[in-house]
């Protein structure tokens, strides 16, 4: 039963519960009209303490397409947060007005603290460099639509694997599935955090390699997950400048990939994928952004207990 639950981390739900969400998302894609009044009278609150385009708009569009309403802020300085209000007080107040809340925060664990202070569903829309579970839902739905299932596949992750919360959540999720193998492509300084290596991949016996070049591996990768170097999490600008353009996927590199190597990216992109790649049918990142809205519709319906 997903009704009333919060989604903070990919380990919060079982495989079967995630299955319910994906099945509903596929159904919504087939017939969105059927769901256009499902959330009438319900309110979704978006609390964004950090910038966002896709995550906030896709949640808001999801609720509006379900017939519900939205409230929230995308600029914490315009709310009482700027007066020093605690997360717990803010979320308790929001619970008086809304039926479900989505929170993005620069501090790891902030959405978890919020969810523990209230009894309505709170969704983590990204907490610092830690986790971003609804991006994972978006990624998995996209992969299922491209290859039918996510098992027995080779996943390439490229870019900032240290600070990229989308990578951490996706690795955590995929590690529960059979036959997955990871190729982690990054400069040494931007490798996955210790807890991801030791407590997730090694513990679950997922085969992985950590490498600094993508070309030799492109032919065997099913999904190449590109990421931007997370400038806002760096301690100094020089390191960012030194590392930011280390990996650029362009048409020439795409010629090393197999015809079935799909390119995903949570977006926003900076320089890591040349725009010339966008017309390649294997480039699926804009479709991925669209799928994000459908899977968030499914998530909202499940957490509100409507489906
Ligand atoms: C990602 C994020 O916020 O972590 N964006 C998103 O939600 N689609 C990736 C990023 O900012 O690089």
Short mmCIF file of C-alpha atoms and ligand atoms in Angstrom, two decimals:
data_model
loop_
_atom_site.label_atom_id
_atom_site.label_comp_id
_atom_site.label_asym_id
_atom_site.label_seq_id
_atom_site.Cartn_x
_atom_site.Cartn_y
_atom_site.Cartn_z
CA UNK A 1 0.00 0.00 0.00
CA UNK A 2 1.62 3.24 -1.11
CA UNK A 3 -1.13 5.53 0.17
CA UNK A 4 0.16 8.15 2.60
CA UNK A 5 3.82 7.10 2.25
CA UNK A 6 6.78 9.37 1.55
CA UNK A 7 9.49 8.77 -1.06
CA UNK A 8 12.85 9.97 0.23
CA UNK A 9 15.26 7.25 -0.91
CA UNK A 10 15.11 4.47 -3.54
CA UNK A 11 15.08 1.91 -0.71
CA UNK A 12 11.77 3.22 0.68
CA UNK A 13 9.62 1.08 -1.61
CA UNK A 14 9.85 -2.58 -2.58
CA UNK A 15 10.38 -3.79 -6.13
CA UNK A 16 6.68 -4.68 -6.28
CA UNK A 17 5.66 -1.21 -5.14
CA UNK A 18 7.86 0.43 -7.77
CA UNK A 19 6.33 -1.97 -10.32
CA UNK A 20 2.87 -0.63 -9.47
CA UNK A 21 4.08 2.93 -10.15
CA UNK A 22 5.68 2.03 -13.50
CA UNK A 23 2.66 0.00 -14.63
CA UNK A 24 0.40 2.95 -13.86
CA UNK A 25 2.79 5.34 -15.68
CA UNK A 26 2.66 3.15 -18.82
CA UNK A 27 -1.13 3.18 -18.57
CA UNK A 28 -1.21 6.99 -18.25
CA UNK A 29 0.98 7.34 -21.36
CA UNK A 30 -1.49 5.20 -23.30
CA UNK A 31 -4.53 7.15 -22.21
CA UNK A 32 -3.76 10.40 -20.32
CA UNK A 33 -7.33 11.65 -20.80
CA UNK A 34 -8.63 8.93 -18.49
CA UNK A 35 -6.72 10.51 -15.59
CA UNK A 36 -7.45 14.16 -16.27
CA UNK A 37 -9.83 14.58 -13.34
CA UNK A 38 -8.34 12.05 -10.91
CA UNK A 39 -6.91 14.65 -8.54
CA UNK A 40 -9.78 17.15 -8.53
CA UNK A 41 -9.88 18.94 -5.18
CA UNK A 42 -6.31 17.94 -4.25
CA UNK A 43 -3.37 20.29 -3.78
CA UNK A 44 0.32 19.58 -4.36
CA UNK A 45 2.89 21.88 -2.72
CA UNK A 46 6.35 22.35 -4.24
CA UNK A 47 9.02 23.57 -1.83
CA UNK A 48 12.16 24.29 -3.83
CA UNK A 49 15.12 25.61 -1.86
CA UNK A 50 17.40 25.05 -4.89
CA UNK A 51 17.03 25.83 -8.61
CA UNK A 52 15.10 23.44 -10.82
CA UNK A 53 13.44 23.37 -14.23
CA UNK A 54 12.36 19.83 -15.05
CA UNK A 55 11.68 18.47 -11.60
CA UNK A 56 9.47 21.33 -10.42
CA UNK A 57 7.67 21.93 -13.70
CA UNK A 58 7.12 18.24 -14.30
CA UNK A 59 5.61 17.81 -10.82
CA UNK A 60 3.42 20.86 -11.31
CA UNK A 61 2.39 19.82 -14.82
CA UNK A 62 1.71 16.31 -13.50
CA UNK A 63 -0.68 17.60 -10.83
CA UNK A 64 -2.39 20.00 -13.23
CA UNK A 65 -2.85 17.23 -15.82
CA UNK A 66 -4.46 15.13 -13.10
CA UNK A 67 -6.97 17.91 -12.46
CA UNK A 68 -5.39 19.00 -9.17
CA UNK A 69 -3.99 22.34 -8.04
CA UNK A 70 -0.54 23.53 -7.02
CA UNK A 71 1.01 25.94 -4.52
CA UNK A 72 4.64 26.51 -3.54
CA UNK A 73 7.83 28.46 -3.87
CA UNK A 74 10.87 28.15 -6.08
CA UNK A 75 12.76 30.90 -4.34
CA UNK A 76 13.01 30.34 -0.57
CA UNK A 77 13.71 34.04 -0.01
CA UNK A 78 10.09 34.75 -0.85
CA UNK A 79 8.82 32.57 2.03
CA UNK A 80 9.28 32.60 5.82
CA UNK A 81 12.33 30.42 5.31
CA UNK A 82 14.17 33.73 4.86
CA UNK A 83 13.03 34.71 8.37
CA UNK A 84 14.77 31.65 9.79
CA UNK A 85 11.86 29.22 10.00
CA UNK A 86 12.86 25.58 10.49
CA UNK A 87 12.10 22.90 7.89
CA UNK A 88 9.90 21.13 10.36
CA UNK A 89 7.77 24.23 11.06
CA UNK A 90 7.50 25.04 7.34
CA UNK A 91 6.34 21.54 6.42
CA UNK A 92 3.86 21.37 9.33
CA UNK A 93 2.32 24.57 8.03
CA UNK A 94 2.21 23.27 4.46
CA UNK A 95 0.40 20.16 5.76
CA UNK A 96 -2.45 22.46 6.86
CA UNK A 97 -2.99 23.53 3.24
CA UNK A 98 -1.86 20.76 0.87
CA UNK A 99 -2.39 17.01 0.44
CA UNK A 100 1.13 16.14 -0.71
CA UNK A 101 4.48 17.98 -0.85
CA UNK A 102 7.62 17.86 -2.96
CA UNK A 103 10.85 19.23 -1.52
CA UNK A 104 14.25 20.02 -3.01
CA UNK A 105 16.94 21.17 -0.59
CA UNK A 106 20.71 21.75 -0.70
CA UNK A 107 21.19 19.87 2.60
CA UNK A 108 21.36 16.09 2.56
CA UNK A 109 18.57 14.62 4.64
CA UNK A 110 16.37 17.74 4.75
CA UNK A 111 13.37 16.10 3.00
CA UNK A 112 13.69 13.16 5.38
CA UNK A 113 13.52 15.44 8.41
CA UNK A 114 10.49 17.10 6.84
CA UNK A 115 8.74 13.77 6.23
CA UNK A 116 9.26 12.77 9.85
CA UNK A 117 7.49 15.90 11.09
CA UNK A 118 4.19 15.31 9.27
CA UNK A 119 1.78 12.56 8.31
CA UNK A 120 1.12 13.47 4.68
CA UNK A 121 3.37 12.25 1.81
CA UNK A 122 6.63 14.14 1.25
CA UNK A 123 8.66 13.48 -1.90
CA UNK A 124 12.39 14.12 -2.07
CA UNK A 125 13.10 16.08 -5.25
CA UNK A 126 16.85 16.11 -4.62
CA UNK A 127 18.77 16.61 -1.35
CA UNK A 128 22.24 18.06 -1.87
CA UNK A 129 24.64 15.61 -3.51
CA UNK A 130 22.80 12.68 -1.94
CA UNK A 131 19.68 11.22 -3.63
CA UNK A 132 17.05 12.10 -6.23
CA UNK A 133 14.59 9.17 -6.35
CA UNK A 134 12.00 10.65 -8.72
CA UNK A 135 14.69 11.25 -11.34
CA UNK A 136 15.35 7.51 -10.99
CA UNK A 137 11.68 6.77 -11.64
CA UNK A 138 12.00 8.93 -14.76
CA UNK A 139 15.15 7.10 -15.87
CA UNK A 140 13.73 3.62 -15.29
CA UNK A 141 10.46 4.36 -17.08
CA UNK A 142 12.47 5.67 -20.05
CA UNK A 143 14.66 2.56 -20.12
CA UNK A 144 11.66 0.25 -19.92
CA UNK A 145 10.08 2.04 -22.86
CA UNK A 146 13.27 1.71 -24.90
CA UNK A 147 14.31 -1.86 -24.12
CA UNK A 148 11.32 -3.48 -22.44
CA UNK A 149 13.09 -4.16 -19.14
CA UNK A 150 16.09 -3.10 -17.07
CA UNK A 151 17.60 -6.48 -16.24
CA UNK A 152 20.70 -8.02 -17.85
CA UNK A 153 21.96 -4.69 -19.17
CA UNK A 154 25.24 -2.78 -19.17
CA UNK A 155 24.94 0.72 -17.74
CA UNK A 156 27.55 3.40 -18.40
CA UNK A 157 27.62 6.37 -16.03
CA UNK A 158 29.74 9.29 -17.13
CA UNK A 159 30.74 12.64 -15.63
CA UNK A 160 30.39 13.75 -12.02
CA UNK A 161 29.70 10.51 -10.21
CA UNK A 162 30.79 11.99 -6.89
CA UNK A 163 28.29 14.81 -6.51
CA UNK A 164 25.65 13.62 -8.98
CA UNK A 165 22.68 12.63 -6.83
CA UNK A 166 20.82 11.25 -9.86
CA UNK A 167 23.65 8.74 -10.33
CA UNK A 168 23.59 7.67 -6.68
CA UNK A 169 19.84 7.02 -6.75
CA UNK A 170 19.94 5.19 -10.06
CA UNK A 171 22.81 2.94 -8.97
CA UNK A 172 21.00 2.19 -5.72
CA UNK A 173 17.84 1.28 -7.57
CA UNK A 174 19.47 -0.81 -10.32
CA UNK A 175 21.63 -2.76 -7.87
CA UNK A 176 18.52 -4.72 -6.82
CA UNK A 177 18.06 -6.16 -10.34
CA UNK A 178 19.56 -9.27 -11.92
CA UNK A 179 22.33 -9.20 -14.46
CA UNK A 180 23.16 -5.49 -14.28
CA UNK A 181 26.75 -4.35 -14.83
CA UNK A 182 28.15 -0.84 -14.38
CA UNK A 183 30.90 1.02 -16.26
CA UNK A 184 31.72 4.12 -14.24
CA UNK A 185 33.49 6.70 -16.38
CA UNK A 186 34.89 9.75 -14.57
CA UNK A 187 38.08 11.55 -13.61
CA UNK A 188 39.58 9.99 -10.49
CA UNK A 189 38.46 12.94 -8.33
CA UNK A 190 34.83 12.51 -9.37
CA UNK A 191 34.39 8.80 -8.72
CA UNK A 192 31.33 7.54 -6.84
CA UNK A 193 31.35 8.10 -3.05
CA UNK A 194 32.68 5.33 -0.83
CA UNK A 195 29.19 4.39 0.44
CA UNK A 196 27.95 3.79 -3.10
CA UNK A 197 30.95 1.57 -3.89
CA UNK A 198 31.05 -0.37 -0.61
CA UNK A 199 27.52 -0.42 0.73
CA UNK A 200 25.61 -0.65 -2.51
CA UNK A 201 27.58 -2.10 -5.43
CA UNK A 202 29.95 -4.41 -3.50
CA UNK A 203 27.32 -5.51 -1.00
CA UNK A 204 24.92 -6.44 -3.79
CA UNK A 205 27.70 -8.09 -5.83
CA UNK A 206 27.15 -5.87 -8.84
CA UNK A 207 30.07 -6.13 -11.28
CA UNK A 208 31.55 -2.70 -11.99
CA UNK A 209 34.67 -1.03 -13.35
CA UNK A 210 35.89 2.52 -12.73
CA UNK A 211 37.57 3.95 -15.82
CA UNK A 212 38.67 7.27 -17.29
CA UNK A 213 37.87 6.76 -20.99
CA UNK A 214 34.54 6.00 -22.61
CA UNK A 215 35.50 4.95 -26.16
CA UNK A 216 36.62 1.37 -25.41
CA UNK A 217 33.33 0.60 -23.64
CA UNK A 218 30.75 2.33 -25.81
CA UNK A 219 30.07 -0.74 -27.98
CA UNK A 220 28.88 -2.85 -25.04
CA UNK A 221 26.84 -0.21 -23.16
CA UNK A 222 23.01 -0.42 -23.32
CA UNK A 223 22.38 2.91 -21.61
CA UNK A 224 24.95 5.68 -21.31
CA UNK A 225 23.92 8.03 -18.52
CA UNK A 226 25.70 11.35 -19.01
CA UNK A 227 25.86 13.93 -16.21
CA UNK A 228 27.02 17.49 -15.79
CA UNK A 229 29.85 18.41 -13.41
CA UNK A 230 27.99 19.77 -10.37
CA UNK A 231 29.57 23.20 -10.09
CA UNK A 232 27.49 24.25 -7.06
CA UNK A 233 28.93 21.41 -4.94
CA UNK A 234 32.60 22.22 -5.58
CA UNK A 235 34.71 23.89 -2.94
CA UNK A 236 36.74 25.84 -5.44
CA UNK A 237 36.15 27.15 -8.92
CA UNK A 238 39.58 26.07 -10.24
CA UNK A 239 38.79 22.40 -9.70
CA UNK A 240 35.48 22.86 -11.47
CA UNK A 241 37.12 24.53 -14.47
CA UNK A 242 39.79 21.83 -14.65
CA UNK A 243 37.24 19.01 -14.64
CA UNK A 244 34.17 20.38 -16.36
CA UNK A 245 35.01 19.54 -19.97
CA UNK A 246 36.81 16.25 -19.38
CA UNK A 247 34.08 14.22 -21.10
CA UNK A 248 32.23 15.53 -24.10
CA UNK A 249 30.04 13.15 -26.03
CA UNK A 250 30.03 14.18 -29.68
CA UNK A 251 29.08 12.62 -33.02
CA UNK A 252 32.54 11.10 -33.42
CA UNK A 253 32.32 9.28 -30.09
CA UNK A 254 28.79 8.16 -30.95
CA UNK A 255 30.30 6.26 -33.86
CA UNK A 256 31.93 3.93 -31.31
CA UNK A 257 28.58 3.18 -29.70
CA UNK A 258 26.32 0.35 -30.81
CA UNK A 259 23.10 1.12 -32.72
CA UNK A 260 21.26 0.25 -29.50
CA UNK A 261 23.27 2.34 -27.05
CA UNK A 262 20.78 4.89 -25.77
CA UNK A 263 21.99 8.18 -24.34
CA UNK A 264 20.25 9.50 -21.25
CA UNK A 265 20.91 12.66 -19.23
CA UNK A 266 18.87 14.02 -16.31
CA UNK A 267 19.50 17.55 -17.71
CA UNK A 268 20.41 20.39 -17.49
CA UNK A 269 23.26 19.82 -19.92
CA UNK A 270 26.23 22.16 -19.98
CA UNK A 271 28.94 21.00 -22.42
CA UNK A 272 29.02 17.26 -21.82
CA UNK A 273 26.85 16.37 -24.83
CA UNK A 274 27.41 18.30 -28.07
CA UNK A 275 24.18 19.58 -29.56
CA UNK A 276 25.01 17.70 -32.76
CA UNK A 277 24.15 14.49 -30.88
CA UNK A 278 20.56 15.65 -30.30
CA UNK A 279 19.39 14.53 -33.75
CA UNK A 280 20.81 11.02 -33.27
CA UNK A 281 17.83 8.71 -32.57
CA UNK A 282 19.81 7.17 -29.74
CA UNK A 283 19.73 10.51 -27.88
CA UNK A 284 16.72 10.14 -25.58
CA UNK A 285 17.17 12.87 -22.97
CA UNK A 286 14.29 15.10 -24.04
CA UNK A 287 11.92 12.14 -24.21
CA UNK A 288 13.26 11.24 -20.76
CA UNK A 289 12.22 14.69 -19.46
CA UNK A 290 8.73 14.09 -20.86
CA UNK A 291 8.51 10.67 -19.22
CA UNK A 292 9.33 12.39 -15.93
CA UNK A 293 5.94 14.05 -15.96
CA UNK A 294 4.08 10.78 -16.59
CA UNK A 295 5.87 8.86 -13.87
CA UNK A 296 5.27 11.71 -11.41
CA UNK A 297 1.56 11.58 -12.28
CA UNK A 298 1.63 7.89 -11.37
CA UNK A 299 3.54 8.58 -8.15
CA UNK A 300 1.10 11.29 -7.03
CA UNK A 301 -1.88 9.00 -7.72
CA UNK A 302 -0.33 6.15 -5.74
CA UNK A 303 0.75 8.26 -2.72
CA UNK A 304 -2.67 9.90 -2.55
CA UNK A 305 -4.27 6.43 -2.72
CA UNK A 306 -6.39 7.37 -5.75
CA UNK A 307 -5.13 4.41 -7.84
C1 LIG B 1 19.46 16.93 -11.78
C2 LIG B 1 19.51 17.34 -10.32
O1 LIG B 1 18.88 18.34 -9.93
O2 LIG B 1 20.17 16.63 -9.59
N1 LIG B 1 18.50 17.63 -12.50
C3 LIG B 1 17.23 17.14 -12.55
O3 LIG B 1 16.56 17.01 -11.55
N2 LIG B 1 16.76 16.73 -13.74
C4 LIG B 1 20.77 16.89 -12.44
C5 LIG B 1 21.64 18.11 -12.39
O4 LIG B 1 21.29 19.15 -11.84
O5 LIG B 1 22.74 18.01 -12.95
#
